[in-house]
Amino acid sequence: MGYSRAAAQLMLPLRSASRSLVSRSTHGAMSRPLLAVVNDSSISRGLLPHAHAVRHSSHSPMGATPTNPRKKVTLQTLRNLHKKGEPITMLTAHDFPSGHIAEAAGMEMILVGDSLAMVALGMEDTSEVVMEEMLLHCRSVARAAKSAFTIADLPMGSYEVSPEQGLQSAIRIIKEGRMQGIKLEGGEEMAPTIKRITQAGIPVVGHIGLTPQRQNALGGFRVQGKSTAGALKLLKDAMAVQEAGAFMMVLEAVPAEIAAIITKKLRVPTIGIGAGNGCSGQVLVQIDMTGNFPPGRFLPKFVKKYADVWGEAFRGIQQYREDVKSRAYPSEEYTYPIPQEELAEFKKIVDKPDQ
């Protein structure tokens, strides 16, 4: 009861101030924040955390406002990069941490790819992931990507039936997923769907060459455009996708020479993944290029491993386990102190024999 009375007394000045503030606001005179009318600084110190206060919770937000935020990347930004011949950087992300680090590293574009089916959800291939799962991951990445231009894959089964189905799915990605554009796989046959989506004001990135959602029809993950007929089909698809309104195109698993020629023939930028250095930009799956996978995992030929995230994380977790087993962790520096007189009083009470 003593605590309740003390709490009530502590809140009285705030309640009074709040009533005063509401009264002033009804007369259009609210010009100062609530703390301006609370004169007791001890109250404000006790109730409001300081920016530099030590955080005692085991859970803390990852997000932080960058000290030097960069300008927002827009469609015009990407067009300007393409016009100047400066390569466009794109990387996949599947959750807040991966989006956060891609954003911090300065990626111009972040793709929430359906590859998250494998790298985030443990599925066998991209065809398993459904729209609801994509939307959840999109929202997570969107919270982290404050400057990068974000796009997301339309998952298999969400756009192939008709242009109207494709538009409805694209709207969900933008509205519910908080993305800025969508990517869909397919060439000439997808032109009507691309046109319908772009007519609704939604930016579209095309995807030709190896289209993983159609791997069964392609006979697996095979390089596309290795024959004259195959290369001509790719060029025809690229032209159709461009004319349908796509502002950009991904070329996957295409011989470098063919990709370079297609890039020169197009007005819109191309993003290569296994398509050589002649594209307008590049994209990789973040898990692959950061090495966040166990030893022995197969990597496509085009993937360059830039880091060893798995190795570093494994060594850290292994050391943590050993420290816990040996009681080396937590040592005194990782514990919270208590005044010795308080500790002595506590021990005296708990050690007292029962009466």
Short mmCIF file of C-alpha atoms in Angstrom, two decimals:
data_model
loop_
_atom_site.label_atom_id
_atom_site.label_comp_id
_atom_site.label_asym_id
_atom_site.label_seq_id
_atom_site.Cartn_x
_atom_site.Cartn_y
_atom_site.Cartn_z
CA MET A 1 0.00 0.00 0.00
CA GLY A 2 2.90 2.33 0.77
CA TYR A 3 4.15 1.93 -2.79
CA SER A 4 0.68 2.71 -4.20
CA ARG A 5 0.39 5.91 -2.19
CA ALA A 6 3.87 6.99 -3.25
CA ALA A 7 3.09 6.31 -6.89
CA ALA A 8 -0.15 8.27 -6.65
CA GLN A 9 1.64 11.21 -5.07
CA LEU A 10 4.29 11.07 -7.78
CA MET A 11 1.68 11.21 -10.52
CA LEU A 12 -0.29 14.13 -9.05
CA PRO A 13 1.86 16.86 -10.63
CA LEU A 14 1.67 15.12 -14.01
CA ARG A 15 -2.11 14.73 -13.80
CA SER A 16 -2.47 18.37 -12.86
CA ALA A 17 -0.19 19.40 -15.70
CA SER A 18 -2.06 17.16 -18.11
CA ARG A 19 -5.42 18.70 -17.16
CA SER A 20 -3.92 22.16 -17.55
CA LEU A 21 -2.51 21.22 -20.94
CA VAL A 22 -5.82 19.85 -22.19
CA SER A 23 -7.59 22.96 -20.96
CA ARG A 24 -5.16 25.20 -22.83
CA SER A 25 -5.40 23.10 -25.99
CA THR A 26 -9.16 23.60 -26.18
CA HIS A 27 -8.52 27.34 -26.38
CA GLY A 28 -5.89 26.94 -29.10
CA ALA A 29 -3.13 28.00 -26.74
CA MET A 30 -1.07 24.82 -26.55
CA SER A 31 2.40 26.07 -27.35
CA ARG A 32 4.68 24.10 -25.00
CA PRO A 33 5.23 20.36 -24.50
CA LEU A 34 4.04 18.62 -21.35
CA LEU A 35 7.46 18.66 -19.71
CA ALA A 36 7.52 22.45 -19.87
CA VAL A 37 4.83 22.61 -17.18
CA VAL A 38 6.43 19.98 -14.95
CA ASN A 39 8.85 21.90 -12.79
CA ASP A 40 10.01 19.02 -10.61
CA SER A 41 13.02 17.75 -12.55
CA SER A 42 13.25 14.70 -10.30
CA ILE A 43 9.87 13.55 -11.61
CA SER A 44 10.88 13.91 -15.24
CA ARG A 45 14.19 12.16 -14.53
CA GLY A 46 12.40 9.27 -12.88
CA LEU A 47 9.79 8.78 -15.57
CA LEU A 48 11.59 9.61 -18.81
CA PRO A 49 14.76 7.76 -19.87
CA HIS A 50 17.75 9.77 -20.98
CA ALA A 51 19.20 9.14 -24.43
CA HIS A 52 22.49 8.08 -22.79
CA ALA A 53 20.91 5.92 -20.08
CA VAL A 54 22.15 2.37 -19.62
CA ARG A 55 19.69 -0.13 -21.05
CA HIS A 56 19.08 -3.07 -18.70
CA SER A 57 16.70 -5.03 -20.93
CA SER A 58 17.98 -8.09 -22.77
CA HIS A 59 16.06 -6.88 -25.82
CA SER A 60 17.08 -3.73 -27.64
CA PRO A 61 16.01 -2.27 -30.98
CA MET A 62 18.48 -2.67 -33.83
CA GLY A 63 17.34 0.35 -35.75
CA ALA A 64 19.15 3.62 -35.37
CA THR A 65 18.96 6.88 -37.23
CA PRO A 66 22.18 7.21 -39.25
CA THR A 67 24.39 10.13 -38.31
CA ASN A 68 24.83 11.01 -41.98
CA PRO A 69 21.69 9.80 -43.76
CA ARG A 70 22.06 9.59 -47.52
CA LYS A 71 19.57 10.89 -50.02
CA LYS A 72 16.64 8.70 -50.91
CA VAL A 73 17.26 6.60 -54.02
CA THR A 74 14.46 7.13 -56.52
CA LEU A 75 13.69 5.97 -60.04
CA GLN A 76 15.31 9.15 -61.29
CA THR A 77 18.43 8.38 -59.26
CA LEU A 78 18.67 4.99 -60.94
CA ARG A 79 18.08 6.47 -64.38
CA ASN A 80 20.83 9.02 -63.77
CA LEU A 81 23.27 6.30 -62.74
CA HIS A 82 22.41 4.37 -65.89
CA LYS A 83 22.83 7.45 -68.05
CA LYS A 84 26.27 8.13 -66.56
CA GLY A 85 27.32 4.52 -67.02
CA GLU A 86 27.81 4.04 -63.28
CA PRO A 87 26.99 0.47 -62.20
CA ILE A 88 23.90 0.05 -60.03
CA THR A 89 24.32 -2.01 -56.86
CA MET A 90 21.57 -4.36 -55.75
CA LEU A 91 21.54 -6.94 -52.96
CA THR A 92 18.90 -9.22 -51.53
CA ALA A 93 17.60 -8.93 -47.98
CA HIS A 94 15.03 -11.07 -46.21
CA ASP A 95 14.58 -9.54 -42.76
CA PHE A 96 15.37 -6.44 -40.71
CA PRO A 97 19.04 -7.29 -39.93
CA SER A 98 19.90 -8.15 -43.54
CA GLY A 99 18.04 -5.07 -44.77
CA HIS A 100 19.73 -2.93 -42.13
CA ILE A 101 23.24 -3.94 -43.15
CA ALA A 102 22.51 -3.62 -46.88
CA GLU A 103 21.18 -0.13 -46.24
CA ALA A 104 24.15 0.82 -44.06
CA ALA A 105 26.60 -0.46 -46.69
CA GLY A 106 25.09 1.91 -49.26
CA MET A 107 23.22 -0.41 -51.60
CA GLU A 108 21.23 1.57 -54.15
CA MET A 109 18.62 -1.17 -54.44
CA ILE A 110 17.44 -3.88 -52.06
CA LEU A 111 15.54 -6.88 -53.40
CA VAL A 112 13.32 -8.97 -51.17
CA GLY A 113 13.79 -11.99 -53.38
CA ASP A 114 11.77 -15.17 -53.33
CA SER A 115 15.13 -16.82 -52.65
CA LEU A 116 14.17 -16.20 -49.02
CA ALA A 117 12.21 -19.42 -49.41
CA MET A 118 15.51 -21.26 -49.13
CA VAL A 119 17.78 -18.90 -47.18
CA ALA A 120 15.26 -17.76 -44.57
CA LEU A 121 12.53 -20.40 -44.47
CA GLY A 122 14.43 -23.61 -45.22
CA MET A 123 12.34 -24.54 -48.25
CA GLU A 124 13.59 -26.55 -51.21
CA ASP A 125 13.03 -23.92 -53.91
CA THR A 126 11.38 -20.58 -54.62
CA SER A 127 8.10 -22.10 -55.78
CA GLU A 128 7.09 -22.95 -52.20
CA VAL A 129 6.92 -19.43 -50.76
CA VAL A 130 3.48 -17.79 -50.69
CA MET A 131 2.33 -14.19 -50.77
CA GLU A 132 1.67 -13.90 -47.02
CA GLU A 133 5.22 -14.99 -46.27
CA MET A 134 6.64 -12.56 -48.80
CA LEU A 135 4.64 -9.70 -47.30
CA LEU A 136 5.93 -10.42 -43.80
CA HIS A 137 9.53 -10.32 -44.98
CA CYS A 138 8.90 -7.24 -47.11
CA ARG A 139 7.62 -5.28 -44.13
CA SER A 140 10.63 -6.31 -42.08
CA VAL A 141 13.09 -5.15 -44.74
CA ALA A 142 11.13 -1.95 -45.38
CA ARG A 143 11.62 -0.89 -41.76
CA ALA A 144 15.38 -1.02 -42.29
CA ALA A 145 15.70 0.42 -45.79
CA LYS A 146 15.32 4.17 -45.38
CA SER A 147 17.26 5.26 -48.47
CA ALA A 148 17.62 2.29 -50.82
CA PHE A 149 15.02 1.67 -53.53
CA THR A 150 13.19 -1.49 -52.49
CA ILE A 151 11.59 -4.08 -54.73
CA ALA A 152 10.17 -7.54 -54.10
CA ASP A 153 9.49 -10.64 -56.13
CA LEU A 154 5.96 -11.62 -56.94
CA PRO A 155 5.90 -15.24 -55.75
CA MET A 156 4.99 -18.07 -58.08
CA GLY A 157 1.23 -18.42 -58.48
CA SER A 158 0.47 -14.79 -57.73
CA TYR A 159 0.63 -13.31 -61.24
CA GLU A 160 0.62 -15.97 -63.97
CA VAL A 161 -3.15 -16.44 -64.27
CA SER A 162 -3.96 -13.01 -65.70
CA PRO A 163 -2.80 -9.38 -65.81
CA GLU A 164 -5.50 -8.54 -63.26
CA GLN A 165 -4.17 -11.15 -60.85
CA GLY A 166 -0.69 -9.73 -61.33
CA LEU A 167 -1.91 -6.20 -60.61
CA GLN A 168 -3.74 -7.28 -57.47
CA SER A 169 -0.61 -9.03 -56.19
CA ALA A 170 1.58 -6.05 -57.06
CA ILE A 171 -0.73 -3.74 -55.14
CA ARG A 172 -0.39 -5.96 -52.07
CA ILE A 173 3.41 -5.85 -52.30
CA ILE A 174 3.34 -2.04 -52.41
CA LYS A 175 0.51 -1.43 -49.95
CA GLU A 176 0.99 -4.22 -47.41
CA GLY A 177 4.66 -4.99 -47.99
CA ARG A 178 5.74 -1.31 -48.07
CA MET A 179 7.93 -1.88 -51.13
CA GLN A 180 8.50 0.65 -53.92
CA GLY A 181 8.37 -1.72 -56.86
CA ILE A 182 7.94 -5.36 -57.86
CA LYS A 183 9.91 -7.90 -59.87
CA LEU A 184 8.40 -10.70 -61.89
CA GLU A 185 9.84 -13.48 -64.01
CA GLY A 186 9.10 -14.08 -67.66
CA GLY A 187 9.60 -12.63 -71.10
CA GLU A 188 7.28 -11.80 -73.97
CA GLU A 189 4.40 -13.80 -72.50
CA MET A 190 4.42 -11.58 -69.40
CA ALA A 191 4.29 -8.30 -71.34
CA PRO A 192 0.51 -7.80 -70.86
CA THR A 193 0.87 -8.27 -67.10
CA ILE A 194 3.82 -5.88 -66.90
CA LYS A 195 1.88 -3.31 -68.91
CA ARG A 196 -1.16 -3.62 -66.64
CA ILE A 197 0.91 -3.18 -63.50
CA THR A 198 2.88 -0.20 -64.81
CA GLN A 199 -0.32 1.46 -66.02
CA ALA A 200 -1.44 1.42 -62.39
CA GLY A 201 1.68 3.38 -61.44
CA ILE A 202 3.70 0.54 -59.95
CA PRO A 203 7.37 0.26 -61.03
CA VAL A 204 8.25 -3.14 -62.49
CA VAL A 205 11.58 -4.92 -62.84
CA GLY A 206 11.58 -7.71 -65.41
CA HIS A 207 13.54 -10.96 -65.07
CA ILE A 208 14.64 -13.04 -68.06
CA GLY A 209 17.22 -15.73 -68.75
CA LEU A 210 17.23 -18.35 -66.02
CA THR A 211 13.91 -17.90 -64.23
CA PRO A 212 14.08 -20.05 -61.06
CA GLN A 213 10.31 -20.25 -60.62
CA ARG A 214 10.23 -22.13 -63.94
CA GLN A 215 13.22 -24.38 -63.33
CA ASN A 216 11.20 -27.52 -63.98
CA ALA A 217 10.25 -26.32 -67.46
CA LEU A 218 13.84 -25.25 -68.14
CA GLY A 219 15.31 -28.60 -67.15
CA GLY A 220 16.87 -27.28 -63.96
CA PHE A 221 19.19 -24.38 -63.26
CA ARG A 222 20.79 -24.10 -66.68
CA VAL A 223 22.55 -21.23 -68.44
CA GLN A 224 20.23 -19.61 -70.98
CA GLY A 225 21.07 -18.11 -74.37
CA LYS A 226 24.03 -20.35 -75.22
CA SER A 227 22.76 -20.97 -78.76
CA THR A 228 21.98 -18.47 -81.50
CA ALA A 229 18.28 -19.29 -81.24
CA GLY A 230 18.38 -19.04 -77.47
CA ALA A 231 20.17 -15.69 -77.55
CA LEU A 232 17.69 -14.30 -80.09
CA LYS A 233 14.82 -15.45 -77.87
CA LEU A 234 16.38 -13.60 -74.93
CA LEU A 235 16.72 -10.42 -76.97
CA LYS A 236 13.11 -10.69 -78.11
CA ASP A 237 11.98 -11.19 -74.50
CA ALA A 238 14.06 -8.23 -73.34
CA MET A 239 12.57 -5.93 -75.95
CA ALA A 240 9.03 -7.04 -75.11
CA VAL A 241 9.55 -6.52 -71.38
CA GLN A 242 11.02 -3.07 -72.01
CA GLU A 243 8.18 -2.01 -74.31
CA ALA A 244 5.64 -3.23 -71.77
CA GLY A 245 6.95 -0.60 -69.35
CA ALA A 246 9.54 -2.28 -67.11
CA PHE A 247 12.06 0.29 -65.87
CA MET A 248 14.78 -2.32 -65.33
CA MET A 249 15.57 -5.93 -66.15
CA VAL A 250 17.41 -8.75 -64.39
CA LEU A 251 19.46 -11.03 -66.65
CA GLU A 252 20.26 -14.32 -64.90
CA ALA A 253 22.67 -17.05 -65.98
CA VAL A 254 23.34 -15.65 -69.45
CA PRO A 255 26.70 -15.71 -71.29
CA ALA A 256 28.51 -12.42 -70.63
CA GLU A 257 28.78 -11.52 -74.31
CA ILE A 258 25.06 -12.03 -74.92
CA ALA A 259 24.12 -10.04 -71.81
CA ALA A 260 26.38 -7.17 -72.89
CA ILE A 261 24.79 -7.04 -76.35
CA ILE A 262 21.26 -7.12 -74.91
CA THR A 263 22.21 -4.34 -72.47
CA LYS A 264 23.41 -2.13 -75.33
CA LYS A 265 20.21 -2.76 -77.27
CA LEU A 266 17.97 -1.65 -74.40
CA ARG A 267 17.06 1.81 -73.15
CA VAL A 268 16.53 0.56 -69.60
CA PRO A 269 19.27 -0.69 -67.26
CA THR A 270 20.02 -4.37 -66.81
CA ILE A 271 21.05 -6.03 -63.57
CA GLY A 272 23.20 -9.10 -63.98
CA ILE A 273 23.39 -12.19 -61.82
CA GLY A 274 25.70 -14.62 -63.51
CA ALA A 275 25.58 -12.48 -66.66
CA GLY A 276 29.01 -10.87 -66.77
CA ASN A 277 30.35 -7.37 -66.33
CA GLY A 278 28.60 -5.78 -69.29
CA CYS A 279 25.29 -5.27 -67.49
CA SER A 280 24.23 -1.94 -66.00
CA GLY A 281 24.55 -3.31 -62.47
CA GLN A 282 24.80 -6.46 -60.40
CA VAL A 283 22.78 -8.35 -57.79
CA LEU A 284 23.70 -11.23 -55.50
CA VAL A 285 21.95 -13.15 -52.75
CA GLN A 286 23.27 -11.70 -49.50
CA ILE A 287 23.57 -15.04 -47.71
CA ASP A 288 25.75 -16.33 -50.56
CA MET A 289 28.13 -13.40 -50.92
CA THR A 290 28.63 -12.94 -47.16
CA GLY A 291 29.40 -16.62 -46.65
CA ASN A 292 26.60 -17.15 -44.16
CA PHE A 293 26.25 -20.89 -44.80
CA PRO A 294 27.89 -24.10 -43.57
CA PRO A 295 30.94 -25.61 -45.29
CA GLY A 296 30.21 -27.84 -48.25
CA ARG A 297 27.18 -25.95 -49.55
CA PHE A 298 27.06 -25.65 -53.33
CA LEU A 299 27.51 -22.17 -54.74
CA PRO A 300 26.80 -21.11 -58.32
CA LYS A 301 29.88 -20.28 -60.40
CA PHE A 302 29.09 -16.57 -60.45
CA VAL A 303 29.02 -16.10 -56.66
CA LYS A 304 32.04 -14.44 -55.09
CA LYS A 305 32.30 -15.04 -51.36
CA TYR A 306 33.23 -11.70 -49.80
CA ALA A 307 33.13 -12.73 -46.14
CA ASP A 308 32.86 -15.69 -43.77
CA VAL A 309 29.87 -14.79 -41.64
CA TRP A 310 29.12 -18.44 -40.84
CA GLY A 311 32.66 -19.08 -39.65
CA GLU A 312 32.76 -16.00 -37.44
CA ALA A 313 29.32 -16.70 -35.97
CA PHE A 314 30.13 -20.38 -35.44
CA ARG A 315 33.35 -19.61 -33.59
CA GLY A 316 31.60 -17.05 -31.41
CA ILE A 317 28.72 -19.36 -30.50
CA GLN A 318 31.08 -22.25 -29.87
CA GLN A 319 33.19 -20.10 -27.53
CA TYR A 320 30.04 -18.94 -25.73
CA ARG A 321 29.01 -22.55 -25.13
CA GLU A 322 32.45 -23.38 -23.73
CA ASP A 323 32.43 -20.32 -21.47
CA VAL A 324 29.01 -21.20 -20.07
CA LYS A 325 30.04 -24.81 -19.42
CA SER A 326 33.21 -23.68 -17.61
CA ARG A 327 31.42 -20.82 -15.81
CA ALA A 328 33.84 -18.36 -17.37
CA TYR A 329 30.75 -16.45 -18.51
CA PRO A 330 29.26 -14.35 -17.10
CA SER A 331 32.25 -12.92 -15.26
CA GLU A 332 31.88 -9.97 -12.85
CA GLU A 333 32.12 -7.37 -15.61
CA TYR A 334 28.90 -8.72 -17.14
CA THR A 335 26.82 -8.63 -13.93
CA TYR A 336 24.92 -5.87 -12.12
CA PRO A 337 26.29 -4.65 -8.75
CA ILE A 338 24.36 -4.27 -5.50
CA PRO A 339 25.42 -2.14 -2.50
CA GLN A 340 27.13 -4.35 0.05
CA GLU A 341 24.93 -3.12 2.91
CA GLU A 342 21.82 -4.07 0.94
CA LEU A 343 23.26 -7.48 0.17
CA ALA A 344 24.19 -8.02 3.81
CA GLU A 345 20.67 -7.06 4.93
CA PHE A 346 19.13 -9.41 2.36
CA LYS A 347 21.32 -12.30 3.49
CA LYS A 348 20.49 -11.57 7.11
CA ILE A 349 16.78 -11.78 6.37
CA VAL A 350 16.85 -14.92 4.24
CA ASP A 351 19.29 -16.72 6.55
CA LYS A 352 17.18 -16.02 9.65
CA PRO A 353 15.78 -19.27 11.07
CA ASP A 354 12.03 -19.68 10.71
CA GLN A 355 10.19 -18.55 13.82
#
